[in-house]
Short mmCIF file of C-alpha atoms in Angstrom, two decimals:
data_model
loop_
_atom_site.label_atom_id
_atom_site.label_comp_id
_atom_site.label_asym_id
_atom_site.label_seq_id
_atom_site.Cartn_x
_atom_site.Cartn_y
_atom_site.Cartn_z
CA MET A 51 82.51 22.74 59.32
CA GLU A 52 82.96 20.21 62.11
CA GLU A 53 79.21 20.17 62.76
CA TYR A 54 78.57 19.46 59.07
CA ASP A 55 80.99 16.50 59.14
CA TYR A 56 79.24 15.11 62.22
CA ASP A 57 75.86 15.17 60.51
CA TYR A 58 77.28 13.54 57.43
CA LEU A 59 78.79 10.72 59.47
CA SER A 60 75.55 10.16 61.35
CA ILE A 61 73.65 9.92 58.08
CA ASN A 62 76.13 7.40 56.76
CA LYS A 63 75.71 5.27 59.88
CA THR A 64 71.93 5.01 59.33
CA TRP A 65 72.44 3.65 55.84
CA VAL A 66 74.60 0.73 56.98
CA LEU A 67 72.29 -0.68 59.65
CA THR A 68 71.52 -3.76 57.50
CA PRO A 69 74.61 -5.82 56.66
CA LYS A 70 75.28 -6.24 53.01
CA ALA A 71 75.41 -9.98 53.47
CA GLN A 72 71.78 -10.05 54.52
CA GLU A 73 70.74 -7.94 51.55
CA THR A 74 72.45 -10.41 49.27
CA ASP A 75 70.87 -13.30 51.10
CA ALA A 76 67.34 -11.78 50.75
CA THR A 77 67.87 -11.18 47.05
CA GLN A 78 69.05 -14.73 46.51
CA ILE A 79 66.09 -16.06 48.48
CA LEU A 80 63.58 -14.17 46.36
CA ASN A 81 65.27 -15.19 43.15
CA SER A 82 65.28 -18.83 44.16
CA LEU A 83 61.63 -18.71 45.32
CA LEU A 84 60.36 -17.15 42.14
CA LYS A 85 62.53 -19.15 39.77
CA ASN A 86 60.12 -22.02 39.23
CA TYR A 87 57.06 -20.44 40.93
CA ASP A 88 53.76 -20.48 39.02
CA ASN A 89 51.44 -17.79 40.42
CA LYS A 90 48.52 -19.17 38.45
CA LEU A 91 48.22 -22.21 40.72
CA ARG A 92 47.07 -22.16 44.32
CA PRO A 93 49.12 -23.86 47.06
CA ASP A 94 48.64 -27.62 47.49
CA ILE A 95 46.51 -27.88 44.38
CA GLY A 96 45.14 -31.39 43.93
CA ILE A 97 46.28 -32.36 47.44
CA LYS A 98 44.15 -30.47 49.98
CA PRO A 99 42.21 -27.20 50.22
CA THR A 100 43.98 -23.98 51.07
CA PHE A 101 42.99 -22.54 54.47
CA ILE A 102 42.86 -18.75 54.62
CA ASP A 103 42.68 -17.02 58.00
CA VAL A 104 40.99 -13.65 57.85
CA ASP A 105 41.48 -10.58 60.07
CA ILE A 106 39.68 -7.25 59.78
CA TYR A 107 40.52 -3.98 61.47
CA VAL A 108 37.66 -1.50 61.18
CA ASN A 109 39.08 1.97 60.76
CA SER A 110 35.72 3.76 60.48
CA ILE A 111 32.07 3.23 59.59
CA GLY A 112 29.80 5.81 58.03
CA PRO A 113 28.01 7.62 56.78
CA VAL A 114 24.89 5.47 56.36
CA SER A 115 22.63 6.46 53.46
CA VAL A 116 18.99 5.64 54.23
CA ILE A 117 17.72 6.58 50.78
CA GLN A 118 20.33 4.51 48.90
CA MET A 119 20.31 1.81 51.61
CA GLU A 120 24.07 1.57 51.78
CA TYR A 121 26.88 2.38 54.17
CA THR A 122 30.56 3.21 53.87
CA ILE A 123 33.26 1.31 55.74
CA ASP A 124 37.03 1.76 55.85
CA ILE A 125 38.94 -1.39 56.80
CA PHE A 126 42.33 -3.06 56.85
CA PHE A 127 41.75 -6.49 55.35
CA ALA A 128 44.33 -9.17 56.18
CA GLN A 129 44.58 -12.71 54.78
CA THR A 130 47.01 -15.38 55.95
CA TRP A 131 47.75 -18.74 54.32
CA TYR A 132 50.56 -21.23 53.87
CA ASP A 133 52.38 -21.81 50.60
CA ARG A 134 54.99 -24.55 50.79
CA ARG A 135 56.60 -23.29 47.60
CA LEU A 136 57.74 -20.16 49.48
CA ARG A 137 59.72 -21.92 52.24
CA PHE A 138 63.35 -20.94 52.61
CA ASN A 139 66.31 -21.60 54.89
CA SER A 140 68.03 -18.50 56.15
CA THR A 141 68.88 -16.53 59.24
CA LEU A 142 66.05 -14.22 58.24
CA LYS A 143 62.78 -15.24 59.85
CA ALA A 144 60.55 -13.20 57.54
CA LEU A 145 60.72 -11.06 54.45
CA THR A 146 58.67 -7.85 54.36
CA LEU A 147 58.09 -6.90 50.75
CA ASN A 148 56.43 -4.10 48.83
CA THR A 149 53.59 -4.22 46.32
CA ASN A 150 55.87 -5.25 43.45
CA MET A 151 55.85 -8.81 44.77
CA VAL A 152 52.07 -9.06 45.05
CA SER A 153 51.59 -9.74 41.37
CA ARG A 154 54.36 -12.35 41.31
CA ILE A 155 52.88 -14.83 43.79
CA TRP A 156 49.48 -16.45 44.17
CA ILE A 157 46.93 -14.54 46.26
CA PRO A 158 43.29 -15.44 47.01
CA ASP A 159 40.60 -14.09 44.68
CA THR A 160 38.53 -12.69 47.52
CA PHE A 161 35.70 -10.31 46.62
CA PHE A 162 32.96 -8.57 48.61
CA ARG A 163 29.58 -9.88 47.57
CA ASN A 164 27.43 -6.95 48.75
CA SER A 165 29.73 -4.11 47.72
CA LYS A 166 28.52 -1.47 45.29
CA ARG A 167 31.86 0.32 45.02
CA ALA A 168 35.26 -0.44 46.49
CA ASP A 169 38.50 1.53 46.36
CA SER A 170 42.00 0.60 47.35
CA HIS A 171 44.15 3.42 48.70
CA TRP A 172 47.16 4.38 46.58
CA ILE A 173 48.57 7.49 48.30
CA THR A 174 51.46 7.90 48.66
CA THR A 175 52.08 4.34 47.58
CA PRO A 176 49.65 1.41 47.31
CA ASN A 177 48.52 0.61 50.86
CA GLN A 178 49.44 -3.08 50.67
CA LEU A 179 51.67 -5.29 52.75
CA LEU A 180 53.20 -8.65 51.84
CA ARG A 181 55.19 -10.64 54.36
CA ILE A 182 56.64 -14.13 53.87
CA TRP A 183 57.97 -16.31 56.71
CA ASN A 184 60.60 -19.00 56.33
CA ASP A 185 58.00 -21.75 56.97
CA GLY A 186 55.90 -20.64 53.96
CA LYS A 187 53.42 -18.53 55.86
CA VAL A 188 52.17 -15.57 53.80
CA LEU A 189 50.46 -12.43 55.14
CA TYR A 190 48.76 -10.08 52.71
CA THR A 191 46.98 -6.94 53.91
CA LEU A 192 45.49 -3.94 52.15
CA ARG A 193 43.37 -0.94 53.02
CA LEU A 194 39.92 -0.71 51.43
CA THR A 195 37.02 1.73 51.43
CA ILE A 196 33.81 -0.09 50.58
CA GLU A 197 30.29 1.13 49.94
CA ALA A 198 28.19 -1.91 50.79
CA GLU A 199 24.49 -2.62 50.64
CA CYS A 200 22.48 -2.57 53.83
CA LEU A 201 18.80 -3.43 53.46
CA LEU A 202 17.10 -1.27 56.06
CA GLN A 203 13.76 -2.34 57.52
CA LEU A 204 12.04 0.94 58.33
CA GLN A 205 8.81 -0.22 59.97
CA ASN A 206 10.00 1.18 63.32
CA PHE A 207 11.63 4.30 61.88
CA PRO A 208 13.00 6.40 63.62
CA MET A 209 13.22 3.99 66.57
CA ASP A 210 14.74 1.27 64.43
CA THR A 211 17.84 -0.89 64.75
CA HIS A 212 19.75 -2.41 61.87
CA SER A 213 22.43 -4.97 61.17
CA CYS A 214 24.57 -3.97 58.20
CA PRO A 215 26.58 -6.89 56.81
CA LEU A 216 29.90 -7.08 55.01
CA VAL A 217 29.96 -10.32 53.02
CA PHE A 218 32.97 -11.77 51.21
CA SER A 219 34.03 -15.06 49.69
CA SER A 220 36.18 -16.51 46.94
CA TYR A 221 35.09 -15.58 43.45
CA GLY A 222 36.13 -18.76 41.66
CA TYR A 223 37.37 -21.36 44.17
CA PRO A 224 34.69 -23.53 45.77
CA ARG A 225 34.85 -24.94 49.28
CA GLU A 226 36.80 -27.99 48.10
CA GLU A 227 39.72 -25.72 47.18
CA ILE A 228 39.57 -22.69 49.51
CA ILE A 229 38.25 -22.56 53.05
CA TYR A 230 38.04 -19.26 54.92
CA ARG A 231 38.41 -19.23 58.69
CA TRP A 232 37.92 -16.66 61.42
CA ARG A 233 40.54 -16.31 64.07
CA ARG A 234 39.64 -15.99 67.74
CA TYR A 235 40.07 -12.22 67.81
CA SER A 236 39.88 -11.61 64.11
CA ILE A 237 37.87 -8.36 64.15
CA GLU A 238 38.95 -5.19 65.90
CA VAL A 239 37.56 -1.66 65.77
CA SER A 240 39.21 1.72 66.18
CA ASP A 241 38.08 4.61 68.36
CA GLN A 242 34.41 5.20 67.58
CA ARG A 243 34.61 8.95 68.24
CA THR A 244 36.11 9.43 64.77
CA TRP A 245 33.31 7.55 63.00
CA ARG A 246 30.79 9.44 60.88
CA LEU A 247 27.62 7.67 61.90
CA TYR A 248 25.75 10.92 62.73
CA GLN A 249 22.24 9.51 63.26
CA PHE A 250 23.32 6.09 64.51
CA ASP A 251 25.05 4.49 67.47
CA PHE A 252 27.32 1.48 67.05
CA THR A 253 26.10 -1.24 69.43
CA GLY A 254 28.26 -4.21 68.45
CA LEU A 255 29.29 -6.70 65.78
CA ARG A 256 29.26 -10.41 65.11
CA ASN A 257 30.92 -12.64 62.54
CA THR A 258 29.51 -15.76 60.95
CA SER A 259 30.40 -18.24 58.24
CA GLU A 260 28.15 -20.30 56.01
CA VAL A 261 28.18 -22.39 52.86
CA LEU A 262 26.45 -20.97 49.80
CA ARG A 263 25.24 -23.63 47.39
CA THR A 264 25.17 -22.59 43.75
CA GLY A 265 25.20 -24.27 40.38
CA ALA A 266 28.95 -23.67 40.13
CA GLY A 267 29.66 -25.33 43.47
CA ASP A 268 29.56 -24.72 47.22
CA TYR A 269 31.32 -21.56 48.33
CA MET A 270 32.48 -20.54 51.79
CA VAL A 271 30.83 -17.20 52.61
CA MET A 272 32.05 -15.03 55.49
CA THR A 273 29.88 -12.30 57.01
CA VAL A 274 30.56 -9.49 59.46
CA SER A 275 27.42 -7.78 60.78
CA PHE A 276 27.61 -4.32 62.34
CA ASP A 277 24.68 -3.53 64.66
CA LEU A 278 23.44 0.07 64.58
CA SER A 279 20.66 1.84 66.47
CA ARG A 280 19.20 5.15 65.36
CA ARG A 281 19.34 8.29 67.46
CA MET A 282 15.99 10.03 67.87
CA GLY A 283 17.19 13.54 68.70
CA TYR A 284 17.07 14.91 65.17
CA PHE A 285 13.62 13.54 64.41
CA ALA A 286 12.19 14.61 67.76
CA ILE A 287 13.20 18.21 67.04
CA GLN A 288 12.27 18.23 63.35
CA THR A 289 9.03 16.22 63.35
CA TYR A 290 7.61 14.96 66.64
CA ILE A 291 7.64 18.16 68.68
CA PRO A 292 6.26 20.35 65.83
CA CYS A 293 3.46 17.82 65.22
CA ILE A 294 2.49 17.75 68.89
CA LEU A 295 2.50 21.55 69.12
CA THR A 296 0.38 21.83 65.97
CA VAL A 297 -2.22 19.46 67.40
CA VAL A 298 -2.32 21.40 70.67
CA LEU A 299 -2.65 24.64 68.71
CA SER A 300 -5.72 23.29 66.90
CA TRP A 301 -7.47 22.91 70.28
CA VAL A 302 -7.39 26.66 70.83
CA SER A 303 -10.45 26.94 68.56
CA PHE A 304 -12.56 25.17 71.23
CA TRP A 305 -12.15 28.22 73.47
CA ILE A 306 -13.09 30.71 70.76
CA LYS A 307 -16.72 31.76 70.52
CA ARG A 308 -18.64 29.83 67.95
CA ASP A 309 -19.89 32.99 66.24
CA SER A 310 -16.25 33.98 65.46
CA THR A 311 -16.28 32.13 62.17
CA PRO A 312 -13.24 33.84 60.53
CA ALA A 313 -10.99 33.23 63.54
CA ARG A 314 -11.87 29.58 64.00
CA THR A 315 -11.84 28.78 60.29
CA SER A 316 -8.46 30.40 59.65
CA LEU A 317 -6.95 28.65 62.67
CA GLY A 318 -8.23 25.26 61.54
CA ILE A 319 -7.04 25.65 57.95
CA THR A 320 -3.63 26.89 59.09
CA THR A 321 -3.06 23.87 61.34
CA VAL A 322 -4.17 21.48 58.60
CA LEU A 323 -1.75 23.01 56.10
CA THR A 324 1.03 22.94 58.70
CA MET A 325 0.50 19.22 59.25
CA THR A 326 0.54 18.65 55.51
CA THR A 327 3.92 20.38 55.29
CA LEU A 328 5.34 18.40 58.22
CA SER A 329 4.14 15.16 56.65
CA THR A 330 5.92 16.01 53.39
CA ILE A 331 9.15 16.95 55.17
CA SER A 332 9.15 13.76 57.25
CA ARG A 333 9.11 11.63 54.08
CA LYS A 334 11.75 13.66 52.29
CA HIS A 335 14.75 11.78 53.70
CA LEU A 336 13.24 8.31 53.36
CA PRO A 337 13.09 5.89 50.44
CA ARG A 338 9.69 5.36 48.85
CA VAL A 339 8.77 2.22 50.72
CA SER A 340 5.29 0.77 50.40
CA TYR A 341 4.73 0.10 54.11
CA ILE A 342 3.89 2.50 56.94
CA THR A 343 6.69 3.58 59.26
CA ALA A 344 6.30 4.58 62.90
CA MET A 345 6.75 8.23 61.98
CA ASP A 346 4.11 7.95 59.23
CA LEU A 347 1.66 6.58 61.78
CA PHE A 348 2.33 9.40 64.24
CA VAL A 349 2.09 12.14 61.61
CA SER A 350 -1.09 10.64 60.17
CA VAL A 351 -2.81 10.47 63.54
CA CYS A 352 -1.78 14.06 64.27
CA PHE A 353 -3.25 15.09 60.92
CA ILE A 354 -6.51 13.31 61.80
CA PHE A 355 -6.71 15.17 65.12
CA VAL A 356 -6.12 18.52 63.45
CA PHE A 357 -8.62 17.80 60.69
CA ALA A 358 -11.19 16.58 63.23
CA ALA A 359 -10.84 19.86 65.16
CA LEU A 360 -11.69 21.76 61.98
CA MET A 361 -14.62 19.45 61.23
CA GLU A 362 -15.89 19.88 64.79
CA TYR A 363 -16.52 23.57 64.19
CA ALA A 364 -18.03 22.88 60.76
CA THR A 365 -20.45 20.41 62.36
CA LEU A 366 -21.29 22.79 65.20
CA ASN A 367 -21.86 25.71 62.85
CA TYR A 368 -24.07 23.64 60.54
CA LEU A 369 -26.26 22.10 63.22
CA VAL A 370 -26.76 25.29 65.20
CA GLY A 371 -27.29 27.40 62.09
CA ASN A 372 -29.94 25.06 60.69
CA LYS A 373 -31.90 24.59 63.92
CA LYS A 374 -35.41 26.06 63.34
CA PRO A 375 -37.53 27.50 66.13
CA PRO A 376 -40.69 25.47 66.87
CA GLU A 377 -43.69 26.61 64.84
CA HIS A 378 -47.02 26.91 66.73
CA ASN A 379 -49.94 25.25 65.01
CA SER A 380 -52.87 27.50 64.14
CA LYS A 381 -55.90 27.08 66.29
CA LYS A 382 -58.61 25.07 64.67
CA PRO A 383 -62.12 24.63 65.97
CA ARG A 384 -62.53 21.33 67.60
CA LEU A 385 -65.31 19.15 66.25
CA PRO A 386 -67.15 16.95 68.69
CA PRO A 387 -66.54 13.30 68.25
CA ALA A 388 -69.18 11.23 66.50
CA HIS A 389 -70.20 9.33 69.64
CA ALA A 390 -70.36 12.38 71.86
CA HIS A 391 -73.68 13.52 73.33
CA VAL A 392 -74.96 16.62 71.58
CA MET A 393 -76.38 19.16 73.98
CA PRO A 394 -79.69 20.72 73.10
CA SER A 395 -79.71 24.27 71.97
CA PHE A 396 -80.35 26.99 74.50
CA THR A 397 -81.28 30.62 74.27
CA THR A 398 -78.57 32.89 75.39
CA ILE A 399 -79.58 35.63 77.77
CA ASN A 400 -77.18 38.44 78.30
CA ILE A 401 -77.55 39.98 81.73
CA ASN A 402 -75.27 42.90 82.16
CA HIS A 403 -72.52 40.98 80.38
CA LEU A 404 -72.12 38.80 83.44
CA MET A 405 -72.23 35.37 81.92
CA HIS A 406 -72.92 33.42 78.78
CA TRP A 407 -74.86 30.26 78.39
CA PRO A 408 -73.87 27.68 77.57
CA PRO A 409 -70.45 28.40 79.01
CA GLU A 410 -67.65 28.29 76.46
CA VAL A 411 -64.90 25.77 77.05
CA GLU A 412 -61.53 27.43 76.66
CA GLU A 413 -59.30 25.76 74.10
CA GLU A 414 -55.86 24.78 75.27
CA GLU A 415 -53.05 26.28 73.32
CA ASP A 416 -51.08 23.76 71.28
CA PRO A 417 -47.42 24.78 71.17
CA GLY A 418 -47.04 22.85 67.96
CA SER A 419 -43.63 21.42 68.88
CA PRO A 420 -42.12 19.36 66.09
CA CYS A 421 -40.94 16.83 68.65
CA LEU A 422 -43.03 13.94 69.83
CA GLU A 423 -44.63 13.87 73.22
CA GLY A 424 -42.62 12.33 76.01
CA LYS A 425 -39.38 12.14 74.03
CA GLU A 426 -37.72 15.30 75.39
CA CYS A 427 -36.28 15.94 71.97
CA GLU A 428 -35.98 19.65 72.64
CA ARG A 429 -33.00 18.94 74.85
CA PHE A 430 -30.90 17.39 72.10
CA PHE A 431 -30.77 17.11 68.32
CA CYS A 432 -34.22 18.62 67.73
CA CYS A 433 -33.06 19.61 64.27
CA ILE A 434 -32.67 15.99 63.22
CA GLU A 435 -35.62 14.54 61.39
CA ASP A 436 -35.18 11.23 63.17
CA CYS A 437 -36.48 12.88 66.32
CA GLN A 438 -39.46 14.43 64.55
CA THR A 439 -40.65 11.48 62.48
CA GLY A 440 -40.99 9.10 65.38
CA THR A 441 -38.02 6.73 64.90
CA TRP A 442 -36.27 8.22 67.90
CA ARG A 443 -35.63 5.69 70.65
CA GLU A 444 -35.13 6.35 74.29
CA GLY A 445 -31.81 5.48 75.92
CA ARG A 446 -29.56 7.23 73.39
CA ILE A 447 -26.70 9.34 74.67
CA ARG A 448 -27.79 12.90 75.14
CA ILE A 449 -25.52 15.37 73.34
CA HIS A 450 -26.23 19.05 73.60
CA ILE A 451 -25.23 20.75 70.39
CA SER A 452 -24.51 24.00 72.17
CA ARG A 453 -22.07 22.18 74.44
CA LEU A 454 -20.09 20.48 71.68
CA ASP A 455 -17.08 22.74 72.28
CA SER A 456 -17.13 21.84 75.98
CA TYR A 457 -17.11 18.15 75.13
CA SER A 458 -14.25 18.65 72.65
CA ARG A 459 -12.11 20.40 75.26
CA VAL A 460 -12.07 17.17 77.21
CA PHE A 461 -12.29 14.53 74.48
CA PHE A 462 -9.51 15.72 72.15
CA PRO A 463 -6.71 16.14 74.77
CA THR A 464 -7.66 12.88 76.50
CA ALA A 465 -7.70 10.90 73.27
CA PHE A 466 -4.39 12.38 72.09
CA LEU A 467 -2.77 11.64 75.45
CA LEU A 468 -3.91 8.02 75.35
CA PHE A 469 -2.62 7.66 71.81
CA ASN A 470 0.83 8.95 72.81
CA ILE A 471 1.02 6.57 75.76
CA VAL A 472 0.18 3.56 73.61
CA TYR A 473 2.41 4.73 70.74
CA TRP A 474 5.60 5.30 72.75
CA ILE A 475 5.21 2.17 74.88
CA ALA A 476 4.61 0.02 71.80
CA TYR A 477 7.61 1.28 69.82
CA LEU A 478 10.11 1.79 72.62
CA TYR A 479 9.50 -1.14 74.95
CA LEU A 480 7.64 -3.83 73.01
#
């Protein structure tokens, strides 16, 4: 019983911390301030513009939607201004009030110009704060969750950096009536480990102010830009490494015998279809932009390499399969030329089959090669009509059809390696 009385007394003591005289004084102050107060008029109307100091505390950023080109931000938005109509004389330096007073005094008509949706938090009570000092200074803060537009430039995707703005201004008051100002340390951020950026890293922020000229007047526009850089880990695992491995896999056909048509054809078609699937997946999480991104370029070049490996075997199989063996011309009796001296006829005497007179001149065998003399066409591209019809010119590069696989084993890896060096240097360091 004694313990119960002790708790009851302690509870009573906590309820009488504020003297009743001060409660009465605060009530009288509010009643006197609101007695002739018109919340439809801004402070110092017709005399000078109202200066509003802005502070923002960033609670979290994210996630960022690439397809919708928007991001979500959770902030505490604070505005401070002076209203001479709210001055009072009292021992109280400031009055901290709840949301019931917000609708009874004038507050700025600030709105976020690039917001798609915005919500004010209402659990367990409206997350708003109103504080009035005895010199007329007013502080009004509220917690907001905003989904704002962020126009992403994806030319360097996925090695891109972006600056997502948060833009706000007065909806109806031009610069002659309301002027927004940044304080020296007006923007603060919370611990970034709780942010839901996922694919991005927060690299910094900057705040600016400008004047927007419209037909309704000049408005003071305030902008906070959040700089983000994309992380490449996800895309390296999902797209880049599979594309590189698929291209390398297509080179295996260069070491398969050229008479193994089913093996080389199936390998080439499989790699081409794999690249088609990877290309489709890489565009799945992107908006349908009309320009080429860095990933599109890489996937397209990989597809060209894979398709070229398949075409290499098709070319080899066609040229080798259609190469005809040289046909020997039938021997024809040679007629003496018109100006040649005709030998007189002689009687042939056969003595023991030892000799014949006149002696017969042996005809040289004509191999009947389809290639021209002195052009060495047998050593390259003999199946091409250009070599046979006489338009072949000396000094062309000699390419042995039978060695096309050997050339491809060197050309394809070297070209793909050079492409990767140029690609990564250009997008990462230039």
